[in-house]
Coordinates of C-alpha atoms in Angstrom, one line a residue:
Chain A
M13 CA -119.6 -156.8 7.4
N14 CA -118.1 -155.5 4.1
E15 CA -118.1 -152.0 4.9
N16 CA -114.9 -150.3 5.2
E17 CA -113.6 -147.7 7.4
T18 CA -110.4 -146.2 7.2
V19 CA -108.7 -145.2 11.3
T20 CA -106.4 -141.8 11.6
L21 CA -103.5 -142.9 13.6
T22 CA -102.8 -140.1 16.5
E23 CA -99.3 -138.5 16.1
S24 CA -97.8 -140.4 19.0
Q25 CA -99.2 -144.1 17.4
R26 CA -98.0 -142.7 14.1
K27 CA -94.2 -142.2 15.8
A28 CA -94.7 -145.2 17.4
Q29 CA -95.5 -147.2 14.4
R30 CA -92.9 -145.6 12.4
S31 CA -89.9 -146.6 15.7
R32 CA -91.6 -150.5 15.6
S33 CA -90.8 -150.6 11.6
I34 CA -87.5 -149.7 11.4
A35 CA -86.3 -151.3 14.4
I36 CA -88.4 -154.8 12.6
G37 CA -86.4 -153.4 9.0
L38 CA -83.0 -153.4 10.7
G39 CA -83.1 -156.1 12.5
L40 CA -84.4 -158.3 9.1
A41 CA -81.3 -156.9 7.3
L42 CA -79.0 -157.6 10.3
L43 CA -80.2 -161.2 9.8
V44 CA -80.3 -161.5 6.1
V45 CA -76.4 -160.0 6.6
I46 CA -75.3 -162.6 9.4
F47 CA -77.2 -165.7 7.9
Y48 CA -74.9 -164.9 4.3
V49 CA -71.6 -163.9 6.1
A50 CA -72.2 -166.9 8.2
T51 CA -73.1 -169.2 5.4
I52 CA -69.7 -168.3 3.3
I53 CA -67.4 -168.5 6.6
K54 CA -69.0 -171.9 7.1
F55 CA -68.9 -173.4 4.2
G56 CA -66.5 -171.3 2.3
P57 CA -66.1 -169.0 -0.6
S58 CA -66.5 -172.1 -3.0
I59 CA -70.5 -171.5 -2.4
L60 CA -70.4 -168.3 -4.0
H61 CA -69.8 -170.0 -7.4
G62 CA -72.0 -173.3 -6.6
A63 CA -69.5 -175.3 -6.2
M64 CA -69.6 -177.2 -2.9
Chain B
M1 CA -104.0 -144.8 8.0
A2 CA -104.6 -148.1 8.8
L3 CA -107.7 -149.8 7.5
V4 CA -109.8 -151.7 9.9
E5 CA -113.0 -153.3 9.7
K6 CA -116.1 -151.1 11.6
R7 CA -117.2 -154.2 13.2
T8 CA -114.0 -155.3 14.9
L9 CA -113.3 -151.6 16.3
D10 CA -117.0 -151.4 17.8
E11 CA -115.8 -154.3 19.3
G12 CA -113.0 -153.0 21.0
G13 CA -110.8 -155.8 19.8
I14 CA -108.5 -153.4 18.8
R15 CA -105.7 -151.2 20.2
L16 CA -103.5 -149.0 18.5
S17 CA -100.4 -149.7 19.9
E18 CA -98.3 -146.7 21.4
A19 CA -95.4 -148.8 22.2
T20 CA -92.0 -147.4 20.7
A21 CA -89.2 -149.6 19.8
G22 CA -87.3 -148.6 22.7
D23 CA -90.2 -149.5 24.9
F24 CA -89.7 -153.4 23.5
L25 CA -86.0 -152.8 23.6
A26 CA -86.6 -152.0 27.4
L27 CA -88.7 -155.6 27.7
L28 CA -85.3 -157.2 26.9
K29 CA -83.8 -155.8 30.4
P30 CA -80.9 -154.3 28.6
R31 CA -79.0 -153.9 32.1
V32 CA -79.2 -157.9 33.0
M33 CA -78.2 -158.3 29.2
S34 CA -75.2 -156.6 29.4
L35 CA -74.1 -158.7 32.2
V36 CA -74.8 -161.9 30.7
V37 CA -72.8 -160.5 27.2
F38 CA -69.7 -160.0 29.2
T39 CA -70.0 -163.4 30.9
A40 CA -70.8 -165.0 27.9
F41 CA -67.8 -163.8 26.3
V42 CA -65.8 -164.6 29.2
G43 CA -66.7 -168.1 29.3
L44 CA -66.2 -167.7 25.1
M45 CA -62.6 -166.4 24.9
A46 CA -61.7 -169.0 27.9
A47 CA -62.3 -171.8 25.9
P48 CA -59.1 -173.5 24.9
V49 CA -60.0 -173.3 21.2
S50 CA -60.1 -171.0 18.0
I51 CA -63.4 -169.6 16.7
N52 CA -64.0 -167.7 13.9
P53 CA -64.6 -164.4 15.1
F54 CA -67.6 -163.3 13.1
I55 CA -69.1 -166.4 14.6
A56 CA -68.3 -165.7 17.8
V57 CA -70.1 -162.0 17.5
V58 CA -73.3 -164.2 16.2
A59 CA -72.7 -166.6 18.9
I60 CA -72.7 -163.5 21.8
L61 CA -75.4 -161.7 19.6
A62 CA -77.8 -165.1 20.3
I63 CA -76.8 -165.8 23.6
A64 CA -78.0 -161.8 24.5
I65 CA -80.7 -162.0 22.7
G66 CA -82.2 -165.1 24.2
A67 CA -81.4 -163.3 27.8
G68 CA -83.4 -160.7 26.2
A69 CA -86.3 -163.1 25.3
S70 CA -86.2 -164.6 28.7
G71 CA -86.9 -161.2 30.0
A72 CA -89.6 -160.0 27.9
L73 CA -91.2 -163.4 29.3
N74 CA -90.3 -162.8 32.5
M75 CA -91.8 -159.0 32.3
W76 CA -95.0 -160.6 30.7
Y77 CA -95.7 -163.0 33.5
D78 CA -94.4 -160.7 36.3
A79 CA -96.7 -157.4 35.1
D80 CA -99.2 -157.7 37.9
I81 CA -96.0 -157.8 40.4
D82 CA -94.1 -155.6 38.9
A83 CA -96.6 -152.7 39.3
V84 CA -96.8 -152.6 42.8
M85 CA -92.8 -152.4 43.2
T86 CA -91.5 -148.7 43.0
R87 CA -88.0 -150.3 41.3
T88 CA -90.1 -152.2 38.4
A89 CA -93.7 -150.1 38.1
K90 CA -92.2 -148.0 35.4
R91 CA -91.9 -151.5 33.2
P92 CA -93.4 -151.4 29.6
V93 CA -96.0 -153.9 30.5
P94 CA -97.3 -152.5 34.0
S95 CA -97.3 -148.7 32.7
G96 CA -99.2 -149.7 30.0
R97 CA -97.4 -149.2 27.1
V98 CA -96.9 -153.0 25.7
L99 CA -99.9 -155.4 26.2
P100 CA -98.9 -158.6 28.1
R101 CA -99.9 -160.8 24.7
E102 CA -97.0 -158.5 22.9
A103 CA -94.6 -159.0 25.4
L104 CA -94.9 -162.3 25.1
A105 CA -95.3 -162.6 21.3
F106 CA -92.0 -161.3 21.3
G107 CA -90.4 -163.3 24.3
L108 CA -91.3 -166.1 22.8
V109 CA -90.5 -165.3 18.8
L110 CA -86.9 -163.8 20.0
S111 CA -86.3 -166.9 21.7
L112 CA -87.1 -169.2 19.1
L113 CA -85.1 -167.1 16.9
S114 CA -82.0 -166.8 19.1
V115 CA -82.0 -171.1 20.2
M116 CA -82.1 -171.9 16.5
T117 CA -79.9 -169.1 15.1
L118 CA -77.1 -170.3 17.8
G119 CA -77.8 -173.9 16.6
V120 CA -77.6 -173.7 12.6
L121 CA -74.5 -170.9 12.7
V122 CA -73.0 -172.0 16.0
N123 CA -73.9 -175.4 17.3
W124 CA -76.1 -177.5 19.0
V125 CA -74.3 -178.0 21.9
S126 CA -74.7 -174.2 22.6
A127 CA -78.2 -173.9 21.4
A128 CA -79.7 -176.8 23.7
L129 CA -77.9 -174.7 26.6
L130 CA -79.6 -171.4 25.5
A131 CA -82.7 -172.9 24.9
F132 CA -82.6 -174.4 28.2
T133 CA -81.7 -171.2 29.8
I134 CA -84.4 -169.6 29.0
F135 CA -86.7 -172.6 30.1
F136 CA -85.6 -172.2 33.5
Y137 CA -85.2 -168.4 33.6
A138 CA -89.4 -168.1 32.8
V139 CA -91.0 -171.2 33.4
I140 CA -89.0 -172.4 36.6
Y141 CA -88.2 -169.1 38.2
T142 CA -90.6 -167.2 37.0
I143 CA -93.7 -168.8 36.9
W144 CA -92.9 -171.5 39.5
L145 CA -90.3 -170.4 42.0
K146 CA -90.5 -166.5 42.5
R147 CA -94.2 -166.8 44.0
W148 CA -93.1 -170.0 46.2
T149 CA -90.7 -170.3 47.9
P150 CA -87.8 -167.5 49.4
Q151 CA -84.9 -170.3 48.2
N152 CA -86.2 -168.9 44.8
I153 CA -83.1 -166.8 43.6
V154 CA -81.0 -169.6 45.1
I155 CA -82.4 -172.0 42.5
G156 CA -83.3 -169.5 40.4
G157 CA -79.8 -168.2 40.1
A158 CA -78.3 -170.8 37.6
A159 CA -80.3 -168.8 35.0
G160 CA -78.2 -165.8 35.4
A161 CA -75.1 -168.4 36.0
F162 CA -75.7 -170.5 32.8
P163 CA -74.2 -167.8 30.0
P164 CA -70.6 -168.0 30.5
V165 CA -71.3 -172.0 30.3
V166 CA -73.1 -171.4 27.4
G167 CA -70.4 -168.9 25.9
W168 CA -67.8 -172.0 26.1
A169 CA -69.9 -174.6 24.4
A170 CA -70.0 -172.1 21.5
A171 CA -66.5 -172.4 21.4
T172 CA -65.9 -176.1 22.3
G173 CA -69.0 -177.6 21.7
S174 CA -68.7 -178.9 25.1
V175 CA -69.4 -178.7 29.2
S176 CA -66.0 -178.4 31.0
L177 CA -65.0 -178.4 34.7
E178 CA -63.4 -174.6 34.1
S179 CA -66.8 -173.6 32.5
I180 CA -68.6 -175.7 35.7
I181 CA -66.7 -173.5 37.8
L182 CA -67.5 -170.1 36.1
F183 CA -71.1 -171.3 36.8
L184 CA -70.5 -171.9 40.3
I185 CA -69.0 -168.7 41.3
I186 CA -72.1 -166.7 39.7
F187 CA -74.9 -169.2 41.1
L188 CA -73.2 -168.9 44.7
W189 CA -72.7 -165.1 43.6
T190 CA -76.2 -164.3 43.6
P191 CA -77.5 -164.7 46.7
P192 CA -75.4 -162.8 48.5
H193 CA -76.4 -159.5 45.6
F194 CA -80.0 -160.3 45.3
W195 CA -80.7 -160.5 49.2
A196 CA -78.7 -157.1 50.1
L197 CA -81.0 -155.3 47.7
A198 CA -83.9 -157.6 49.1
L199 CA -83.3 -156.4 52.6
F200 CA -83.1 -152.7 51.9
K201 CA -86.4 -153.3 49.5
S202 CA -88.3 -156.0 51.4
G203 CA -91.5 -153.2 51.5
D204 CA -91.7 -153.6 47.9
Y205 CA -90.9 -157.5 48.1
E206 CA -93.4 -157.9 50.7
R207 CA -96.4 -155.9 49.2
A208 CA -96.2 -157.6 45.7
G209 CA -96.4 -160.9 47.5
I210 CA -93.5 -162.5 46.6
P211 CA -91.7 -164.3 49.4
M212 CA -87.8 -163.1 49.8
M213 CA -85.9 -164.0 52.3
P214 CA -86.4 -161.0 54.6
N215 CA -89.6 -161.1 54.4
V216 CA -90.3 -164.8 55.1
A217 CA -87.1 -166.0 57.1
G218 CA -86.5 -162.7 58.6
A219 CA -83.5 -159.9 58.3
A220 CA -81.2 -161.6 61.1
S221 CA -81.4 -165.2 59.4
T222 CA -81.6 -163.3 55.5
R223 CA -78.0 -161.7 57.0
R224 CA -76.8 -164.9 58.2
Q225 CA -77.2 -166.7 54.7
I226 CA -75.6 -163.8 53.1
F227 CA -72.8 -164.3 55.0
A228 CA -73.0 -168.0 54.4
Y229 CA -73.0 -167.9 50.2
T230 CA -70.1 -165.0 50.6
L231 CA -68.1 -167.5 53.0
L232 CA -68.9 -170.0 49.8
T233 CA -68.7 -167.9 46.7
A234 CA -64.9 -166.4 47.8
P235 CA -62.8 -169.2 47.6
V236 CA -64.8 -170.9 44.5
G237 CA -63.8 -167.4 43.1
V238 CA -60.2 -168.2 43.8
L239 CA -60.7 -172.2 42.2
P240 CA -59.9 -171.5 38.7
W241 CA -56.4 -170.4 39.8
L242 CA -55.6 -173.7 42.5
L243 CA -56.9 -176.1 39.7
G244 CA -54.2 -174.6 37.0
F245 CA -56.9 -172.7 34.9
T246 CA -55.1 -169.3 35.3
S247 CA -52.2 -167.5 36.4
L248 CA -51.3 -166.5 39.6
A249 CA -52.0 -163.0 38.6
Y250 CA -56.1 -163.8 38.6
G251 CA -55.1 -165.8 42.0
V252 CA -53.8 -163.0 43.7
V253 CA -57.0 -160.3 42.2
A254 CA -59.7 -163.2 43.2
I255 CA -58.5 -163.9 47.1
A256 CA -58.4 -159.9 47.2
L257 CA -61.7 -159.7 45.8
G258 CA -63.0 -162.4 48.0
L259 CA -61.8 -161.0 50.8
G260 CA -63.3 -157.5 50.4
F261 CA -66.7 -159.5 49.4
I262 CA -66.0 -160.8 52.8
W263 CA -65.9 -157.8 54.7
Y264 CA -68.8 -156.2 53.2
A265 CA -70.7 -159.4 53.8
W266 CA -69.8 -158.8 57.7
K267 CA -70.6 -156.0 57.7
V268 CA -74.1 -157.1 56.8
L269 CA -74.0 -160.0 59.3
V270 CA -73.5 -157.1 62.4
M271 CA -75.9 -154.6 61.2
P272 CA -78.3 -153.6 63.8
D273 CA -81.8 -154.5 63.2
S274 CA -83.0 -150.8 64.3
D275 CA -80.5 -149.7 61.4
R276 CA -83.2 -148.1 58.9
T277 CA -80.4 -146.7 56.1
M278 CA -79.8 -150.3 55.5
K279 CA -75.8 -148.4 54.4
P280 CA -73.7 -152.0 55.0
A281 CA -76.3 -153.7 52.5
K282 CA -76.9 -151.4 50.2
A283 CA -72.7 -151.2 49.9
L284 CA -72.6 -154.9 49.9
F285 CA -75.4 -155.1 46.9
G286 CA -73.0 -152.2 45.2
Y287 CA -69.8 -154.6 45.8
S288 CA -71.4 -157.6 44.9
L289 CA -71.9 -156.0 41.4
L290 CA -68.8 -154.6 41.4
Y291 CA -67.0 -158.2 42.4
L292 CA -68.2 -159.9 39.6
F293 CA -67.4 -158.1 36.6
V294 CA -63.9 -157.6 38.3
I295 CA -63.2 -161.2 38.6
F296 CA -64.7 -162.3 35.3
A297 CA -62.4 -159.4 33.7
A298 CA -59.8 -160.6 35.9
Y299 CA -60.8 -164.3 34.3
L300 CA -60.6 -162.9 30.4
T301 CA -57.8 -160.8 30.8
D302 CA -55.4 -163.7 31.6
S303 CA -57.2 -166.2 29.4
V304 CA -56.6 -163.5 26.6
V305 CA -52.7 -163.6 28.2
E306 CA -52.4 -166.4 27.9
H307 CA -53.9 -167.3 23.9
V308 CA -51.3 -164.5 23.1
L309 CA -48.6 -166.2 24.9
A310 CA -49.1 -169.3 23.0
M311 CA -49.1 -167.8 19.6
P312 CA -46.1 -169.1 18.0
G313 CA -43.6 -166.6 17.9
V314 CA -44.3 -164.8 20.9

């Protein structure tokens, strides 16, 4: 149960994992930018100064 | 290197995925998505109210992701029949690159994300319509109608017809007669479009056991129904001009396109049963794509010109 083993990914598995990781990273970054900009648009620039 | 428990590996419970980001992108059906983006954009631009350009882009993106999510759910459920049809056998799930449960999770997560994003950042009317569209395509069409009735694509066509309504709702927060007519154009256009394809791909559908109209009612009946739906589509395409929503220029384009559509459908109607190449059906399929693209492009152009002319000082 406590005995752990490591697995070495094949080249194609490593490449596929890397491409998925990059896509998830870009997707999350895009989501952050979208919500950041949309929040400013919806509430106005004053939200950046803590005043509503 | 990945750290995993030996016990899990021994049970065969783990399969290290070789699916690339491109495979997951393919689950979104990019070609269908491009049509959804375009028609939703026309619905949004045709609305008589202005919307912040950034919010408009977010709305279109959310609608596109929602449409893609429903495509992923479709590919999850339909993997068995996709595998036996030449047109779909190379899709990520039947080809084994993506596991069914991965496609399901991907579709569900993106459905939730797209609907919530549209609701929080745009409005909840459009979000509710998008949620209904995803539900309609994934559950009503894919799971229920597709394998049960030859009317599958007639009723299921509603899912593909919703995007301009969602786009309009994103801008206005409501549904109107104008957006319902955009819905009707796509809804009535769907049967001639898909049945033309089904005519020359009937062997594929038969092998997969899908009750498409040519396999159930026969080619002759399908050709008559194609013609009937085309006779309905053409005048509905002209309705926006007749009801005063667009200019004469759109009306002229819609009439010309409609007459062309009827002409191609007529060629299919009189196509002899012995015709194995089915050139008229292939031509109608190609023309139907052109019809939808050009009629929505004409609507978009008309709306943009109207907006520009309405600007002060123009």
